[in-house]
mmCIF file of C-alpha atoms and ligand atoms in Angstrom:
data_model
loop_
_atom_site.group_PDB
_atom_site.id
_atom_site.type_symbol
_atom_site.label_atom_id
_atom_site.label_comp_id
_atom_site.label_asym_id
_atom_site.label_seq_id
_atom_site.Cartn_x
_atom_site.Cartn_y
_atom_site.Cartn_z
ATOM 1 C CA UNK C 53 10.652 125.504 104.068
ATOM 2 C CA UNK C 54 13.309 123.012 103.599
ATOM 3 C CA UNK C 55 13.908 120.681 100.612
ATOM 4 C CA UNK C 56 13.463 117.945 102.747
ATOM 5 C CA UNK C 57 10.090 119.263 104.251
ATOM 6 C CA UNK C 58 8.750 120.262 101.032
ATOM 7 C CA UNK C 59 9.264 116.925 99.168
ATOM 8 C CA UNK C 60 7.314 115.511 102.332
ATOM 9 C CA UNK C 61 4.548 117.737 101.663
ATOM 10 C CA UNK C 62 4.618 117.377 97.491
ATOM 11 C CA UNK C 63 4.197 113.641 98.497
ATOM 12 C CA UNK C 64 2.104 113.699 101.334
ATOM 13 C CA UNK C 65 -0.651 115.601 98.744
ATOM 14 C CA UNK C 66 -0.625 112.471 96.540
ATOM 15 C CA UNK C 67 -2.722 109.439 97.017
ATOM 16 C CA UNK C 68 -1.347 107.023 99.877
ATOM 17 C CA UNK C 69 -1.226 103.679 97.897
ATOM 18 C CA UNK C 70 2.304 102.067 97.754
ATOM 19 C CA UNK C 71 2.372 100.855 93.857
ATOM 20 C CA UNK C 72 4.891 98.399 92.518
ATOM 21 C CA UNK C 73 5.179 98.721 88.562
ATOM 22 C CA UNK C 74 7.983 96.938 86.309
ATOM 23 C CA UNK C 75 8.361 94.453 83.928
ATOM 24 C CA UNK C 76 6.359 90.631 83.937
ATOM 25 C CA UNK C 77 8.686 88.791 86.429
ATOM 26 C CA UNK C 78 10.266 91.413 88.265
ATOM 27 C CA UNK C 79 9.334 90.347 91.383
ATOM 28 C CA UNK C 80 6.003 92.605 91.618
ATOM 29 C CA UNK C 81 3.820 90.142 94.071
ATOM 30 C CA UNK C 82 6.330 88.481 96.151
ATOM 31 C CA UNK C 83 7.832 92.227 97.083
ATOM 32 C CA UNK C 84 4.505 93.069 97.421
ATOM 33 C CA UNK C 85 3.191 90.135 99.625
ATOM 34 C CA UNK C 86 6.509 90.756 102.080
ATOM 35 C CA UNK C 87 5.846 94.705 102.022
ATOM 36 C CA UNK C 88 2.154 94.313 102.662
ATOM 37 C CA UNK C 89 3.371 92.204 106.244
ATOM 38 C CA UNK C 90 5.706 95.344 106.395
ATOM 39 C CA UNK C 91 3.407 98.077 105.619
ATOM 40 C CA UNK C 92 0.044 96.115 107.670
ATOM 41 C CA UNK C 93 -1.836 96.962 104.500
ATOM 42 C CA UNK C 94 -3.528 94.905 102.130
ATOM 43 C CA UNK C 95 -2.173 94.037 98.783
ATOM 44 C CA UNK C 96 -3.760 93.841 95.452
ATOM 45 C CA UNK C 97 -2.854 92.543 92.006
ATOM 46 C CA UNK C 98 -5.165 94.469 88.988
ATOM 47 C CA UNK C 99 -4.022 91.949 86.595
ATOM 48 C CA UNK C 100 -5.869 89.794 89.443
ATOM 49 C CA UNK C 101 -8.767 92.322 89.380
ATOM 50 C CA UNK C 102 -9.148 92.129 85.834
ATOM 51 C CA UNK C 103 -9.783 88.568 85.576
ATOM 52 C CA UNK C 104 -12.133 88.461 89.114
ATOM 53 C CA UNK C 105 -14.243 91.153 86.888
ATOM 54 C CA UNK C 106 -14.224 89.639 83.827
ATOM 55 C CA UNK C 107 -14.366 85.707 85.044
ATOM 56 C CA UNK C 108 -11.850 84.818 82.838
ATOM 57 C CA UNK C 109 -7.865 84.502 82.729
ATOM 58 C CA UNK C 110 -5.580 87.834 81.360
ATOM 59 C CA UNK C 111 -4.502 84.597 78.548
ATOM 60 C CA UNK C 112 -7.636 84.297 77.720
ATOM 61 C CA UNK C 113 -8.813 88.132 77.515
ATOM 62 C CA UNK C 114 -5.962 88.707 75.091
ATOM 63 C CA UNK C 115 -7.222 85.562 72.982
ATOM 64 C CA UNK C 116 -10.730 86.332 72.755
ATOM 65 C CA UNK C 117 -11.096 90.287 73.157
ATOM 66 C CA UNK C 118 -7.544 91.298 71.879
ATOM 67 C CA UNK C 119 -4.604 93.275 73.763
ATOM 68 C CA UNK C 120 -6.600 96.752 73.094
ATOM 69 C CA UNK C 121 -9.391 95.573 75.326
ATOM 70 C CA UNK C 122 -7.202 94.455 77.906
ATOM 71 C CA UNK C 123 -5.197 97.769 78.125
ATOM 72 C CA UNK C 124 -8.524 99.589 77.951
ATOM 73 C CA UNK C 125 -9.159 97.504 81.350
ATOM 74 C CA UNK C 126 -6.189 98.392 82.862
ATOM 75 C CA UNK C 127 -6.900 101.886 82.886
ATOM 76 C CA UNK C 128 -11.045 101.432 84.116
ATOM 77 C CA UNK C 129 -8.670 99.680 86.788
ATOM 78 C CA UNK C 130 -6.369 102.126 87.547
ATOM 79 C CA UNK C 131 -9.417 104.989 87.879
ATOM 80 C CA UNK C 132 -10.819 102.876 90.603
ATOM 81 C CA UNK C 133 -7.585 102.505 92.638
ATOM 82 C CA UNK C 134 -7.645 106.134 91.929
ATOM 83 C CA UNK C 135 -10.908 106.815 93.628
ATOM 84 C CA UNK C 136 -9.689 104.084 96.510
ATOM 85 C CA UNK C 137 -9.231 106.053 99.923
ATOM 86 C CA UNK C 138 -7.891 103.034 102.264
ATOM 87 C CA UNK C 139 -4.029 103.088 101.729
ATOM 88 C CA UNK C 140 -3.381 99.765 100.282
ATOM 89 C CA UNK C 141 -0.409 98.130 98.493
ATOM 90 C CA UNK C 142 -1.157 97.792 94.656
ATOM 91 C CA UNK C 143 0.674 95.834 91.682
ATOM 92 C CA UNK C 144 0.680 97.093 88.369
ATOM 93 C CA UNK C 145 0.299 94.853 85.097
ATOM 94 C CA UNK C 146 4.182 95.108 83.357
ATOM 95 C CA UNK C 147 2.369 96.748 80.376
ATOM 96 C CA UNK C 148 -0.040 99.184 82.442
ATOM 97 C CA UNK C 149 2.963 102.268 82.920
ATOM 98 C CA UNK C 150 3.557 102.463 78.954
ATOM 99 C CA UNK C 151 0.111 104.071 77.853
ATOM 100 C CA UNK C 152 0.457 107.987 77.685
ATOM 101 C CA UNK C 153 -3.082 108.012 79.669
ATOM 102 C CA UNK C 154 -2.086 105.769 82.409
ATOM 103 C CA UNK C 155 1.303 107.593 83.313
ATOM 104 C CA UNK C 156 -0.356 110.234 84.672
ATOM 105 C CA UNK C 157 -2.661 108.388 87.193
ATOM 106 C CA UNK C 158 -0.141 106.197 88.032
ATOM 107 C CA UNK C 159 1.842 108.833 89.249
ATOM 108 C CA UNK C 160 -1.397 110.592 90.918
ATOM 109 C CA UNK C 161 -2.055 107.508 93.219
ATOM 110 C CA UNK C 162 0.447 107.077 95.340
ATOM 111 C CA UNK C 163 4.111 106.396 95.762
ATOM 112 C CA UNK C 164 5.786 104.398 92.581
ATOM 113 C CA UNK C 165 8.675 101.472 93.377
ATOM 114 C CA UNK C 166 10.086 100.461 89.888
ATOM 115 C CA UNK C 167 11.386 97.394 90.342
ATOM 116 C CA UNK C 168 13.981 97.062 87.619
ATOM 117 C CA UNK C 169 15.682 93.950 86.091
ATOM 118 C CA UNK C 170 17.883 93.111 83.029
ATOM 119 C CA UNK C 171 16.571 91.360 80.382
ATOM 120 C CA UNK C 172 18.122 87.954 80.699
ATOM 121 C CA UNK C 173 16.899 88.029 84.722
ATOM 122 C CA UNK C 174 13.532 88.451 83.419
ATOM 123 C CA UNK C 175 13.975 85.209 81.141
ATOM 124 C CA UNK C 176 15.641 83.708 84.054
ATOM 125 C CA UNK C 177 12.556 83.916 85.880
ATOM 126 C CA UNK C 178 9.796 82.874 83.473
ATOM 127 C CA UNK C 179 11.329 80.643 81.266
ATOM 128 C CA UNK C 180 8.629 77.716 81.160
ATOM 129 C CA UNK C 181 5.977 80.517 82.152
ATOM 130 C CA UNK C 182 2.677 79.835 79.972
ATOM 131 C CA UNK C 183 0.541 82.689 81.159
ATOM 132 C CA UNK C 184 1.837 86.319 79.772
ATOM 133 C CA UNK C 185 0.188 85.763 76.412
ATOM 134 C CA UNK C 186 3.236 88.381 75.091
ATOM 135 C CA UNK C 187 5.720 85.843 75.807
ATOM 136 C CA UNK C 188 3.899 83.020 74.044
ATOM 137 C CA UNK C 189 6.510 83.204 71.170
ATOM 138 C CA UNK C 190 9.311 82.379 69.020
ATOM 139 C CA UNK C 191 12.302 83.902 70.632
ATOM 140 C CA UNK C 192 10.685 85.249 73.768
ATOM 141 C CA UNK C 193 14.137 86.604 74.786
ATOM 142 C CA UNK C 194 14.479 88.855 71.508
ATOM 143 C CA UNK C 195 10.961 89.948 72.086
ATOM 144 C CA UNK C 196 11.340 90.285 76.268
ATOM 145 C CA UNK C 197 14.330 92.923 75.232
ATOM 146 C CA UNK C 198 12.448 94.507 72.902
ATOM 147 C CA UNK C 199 9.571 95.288 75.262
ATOM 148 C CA UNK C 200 11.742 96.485 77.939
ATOM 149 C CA UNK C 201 13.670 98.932 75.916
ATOM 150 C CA UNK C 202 10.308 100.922 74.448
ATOM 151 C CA UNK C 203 9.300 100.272 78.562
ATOM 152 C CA UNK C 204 12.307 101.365 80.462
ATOM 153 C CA UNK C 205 11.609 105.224 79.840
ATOM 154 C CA UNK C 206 7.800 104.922 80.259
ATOM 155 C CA UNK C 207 8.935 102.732 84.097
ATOM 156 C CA UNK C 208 11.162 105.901 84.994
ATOM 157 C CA UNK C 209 9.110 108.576 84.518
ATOM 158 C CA UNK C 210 6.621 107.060 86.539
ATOM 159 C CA UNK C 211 8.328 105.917 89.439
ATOM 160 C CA UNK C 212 9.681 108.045 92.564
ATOM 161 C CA UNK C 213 11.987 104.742 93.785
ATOM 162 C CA UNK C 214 13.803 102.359 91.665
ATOM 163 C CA UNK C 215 15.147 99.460 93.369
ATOM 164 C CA UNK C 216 17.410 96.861 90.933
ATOM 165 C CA UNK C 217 15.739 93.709 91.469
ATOM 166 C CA UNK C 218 18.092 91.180 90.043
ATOM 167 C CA UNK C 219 20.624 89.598 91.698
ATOM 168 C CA UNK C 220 20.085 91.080 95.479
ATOM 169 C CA UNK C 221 18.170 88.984 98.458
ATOM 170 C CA UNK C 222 14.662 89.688 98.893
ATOM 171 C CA UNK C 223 15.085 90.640 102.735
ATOM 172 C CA UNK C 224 17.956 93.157 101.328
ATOM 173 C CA UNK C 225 15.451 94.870 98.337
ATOM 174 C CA UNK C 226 12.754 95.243 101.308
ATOM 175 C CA UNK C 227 14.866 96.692 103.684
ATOM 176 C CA UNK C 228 16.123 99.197 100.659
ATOM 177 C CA UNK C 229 12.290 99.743 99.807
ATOM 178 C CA UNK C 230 11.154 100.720 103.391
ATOM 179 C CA UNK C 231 14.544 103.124 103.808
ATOM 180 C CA UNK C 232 13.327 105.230 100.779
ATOM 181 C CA UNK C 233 9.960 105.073 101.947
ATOM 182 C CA UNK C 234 11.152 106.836 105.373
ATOM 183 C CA UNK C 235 12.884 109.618 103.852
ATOM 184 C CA UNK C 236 9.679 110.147 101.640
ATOM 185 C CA UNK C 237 8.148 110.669 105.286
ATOM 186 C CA UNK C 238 6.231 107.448 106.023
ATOM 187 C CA UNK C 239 5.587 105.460 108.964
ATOM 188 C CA UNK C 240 6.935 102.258 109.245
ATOM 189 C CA UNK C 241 4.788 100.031 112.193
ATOM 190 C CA UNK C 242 6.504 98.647 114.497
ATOM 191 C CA UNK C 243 6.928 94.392 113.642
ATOM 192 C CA UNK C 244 4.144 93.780 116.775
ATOM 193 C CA UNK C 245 1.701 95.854 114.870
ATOM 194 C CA UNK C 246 -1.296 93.279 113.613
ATOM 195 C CA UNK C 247 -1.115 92.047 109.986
ATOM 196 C CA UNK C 248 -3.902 93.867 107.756
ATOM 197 C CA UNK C 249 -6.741 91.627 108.149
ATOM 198 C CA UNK C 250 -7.885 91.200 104.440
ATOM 199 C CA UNK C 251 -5.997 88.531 102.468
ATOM 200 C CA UNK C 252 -4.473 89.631 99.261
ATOM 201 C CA UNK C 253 -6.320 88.820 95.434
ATOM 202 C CA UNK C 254 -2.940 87.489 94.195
ATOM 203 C CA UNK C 255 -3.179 83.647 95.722
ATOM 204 C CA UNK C 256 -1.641 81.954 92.488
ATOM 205 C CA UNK C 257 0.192 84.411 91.210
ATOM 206 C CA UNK C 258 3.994 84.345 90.132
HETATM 207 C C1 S3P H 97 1.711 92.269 80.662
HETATM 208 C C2 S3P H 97 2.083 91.887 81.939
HETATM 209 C C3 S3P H 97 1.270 90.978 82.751
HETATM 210 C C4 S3P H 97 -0.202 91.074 82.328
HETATM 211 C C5 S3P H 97 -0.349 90.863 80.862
HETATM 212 C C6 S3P H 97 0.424 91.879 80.040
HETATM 213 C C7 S3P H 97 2.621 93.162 79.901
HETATM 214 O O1 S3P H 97 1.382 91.286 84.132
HETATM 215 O O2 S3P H 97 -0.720 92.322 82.689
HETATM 216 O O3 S3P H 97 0.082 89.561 80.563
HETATM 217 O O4 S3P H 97 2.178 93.791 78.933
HETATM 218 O O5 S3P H 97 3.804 93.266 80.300
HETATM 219 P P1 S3P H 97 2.674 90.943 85.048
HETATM 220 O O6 S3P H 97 3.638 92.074 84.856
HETATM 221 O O7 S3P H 97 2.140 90.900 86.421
HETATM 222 O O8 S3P H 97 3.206 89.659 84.576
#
């Protein structure tokens, strides 16, 4: 069997959800709203899950329950988009790849885009942002590098595309995107194909 063949197979045995991971701003739901017109498959947001299952905001699960209860969330979420057989398009929390549990599930359901930015684009992006409670501090810059340099190895091992998401046009980064996703073996639908019909959970989201 060829490489080529083989690495089709090795993929085509793991779950069939397209999953966007990387850090808080990197461009996780407007990639995914553009692929999920792409891909004719609905998109979903588990940070959005989260707070349609708990009837509150992420903000305020991290005030009232803590951060532990919140990353014990993520990964209740993560089994059920696990056990979810309808290929779908999913975006990960920027903090959901870095628990030693998670990484392996992650990588179990489906194919993993990292979509990786520097530091500074990040604060580019959500300076002014009130709603990642980690960022509600001092020098969110300081702490925004921080974070991504105990992330950036937990992001790599999980991910089987990483696409720089910084400076390039979004029409560029999907083009990229569905390329890799070829060679991995999948089907792109044609442009006339019908949209998926289920809207996505992510309506006020970045
Ligand atoms: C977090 C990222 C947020 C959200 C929560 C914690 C993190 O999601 O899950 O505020 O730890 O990086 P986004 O990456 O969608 O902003």
């Amino acid at each position: 069997m060829s490489n080529t063949r083989h690495k089709k197979n090795s993929e085509y045995k793991k779950g069939k959800h397209l999953v966007l991971i990387g850090f808080m701003g990197s461009g996780k739901t407007s990639i995914g709203r553009s692929m999920s017109y792409k891909l004719k498959r609905a998109f979903y947001d588990t940070d959005k899950m989260i707070e349609e299952k708990e009837g509150v905001t992420i903000s305020e699960i991290f005030a009232t329950k803590g951060e532990k209860y919140f990353r014990e969330l993520e990964t209740k979420v993560l089994r059920e988009v696990r056990e979810d057989k309808i290929p779908r398009i999913y975006s990960l929390g920027g903090g959901t790849p870095v628990s030693l549990q998670n990484q392996p599930l992650i990588k179990t359901i489906g194919t993993v885009v990292y979509l990786r930015l520097s530091p500074e684009e990040v604060w580019e992006r959500l300076k002014g942002d009130t709603t990642r409670p980690l960022l509600q501090c001092d020098d969110p810059l300081a702490k925004i590098k921080n974070l991504m340099s105990l992330r950036a190895p937990a992001y790599e091992r999980c991910a089987d595309i990483i696409i720089d998401n910084g400076s390039k046009d979004r029409d560029d980064v999907i083009k990229e995107i569905l390329g890799e996703l070829e060679k991995r073996g999948w089907e792109i639908p044609p442009e006339s194909y019908p949209a998926a019909s289920n809207k996505d959970n992510t309506e006020n989201n970045e």
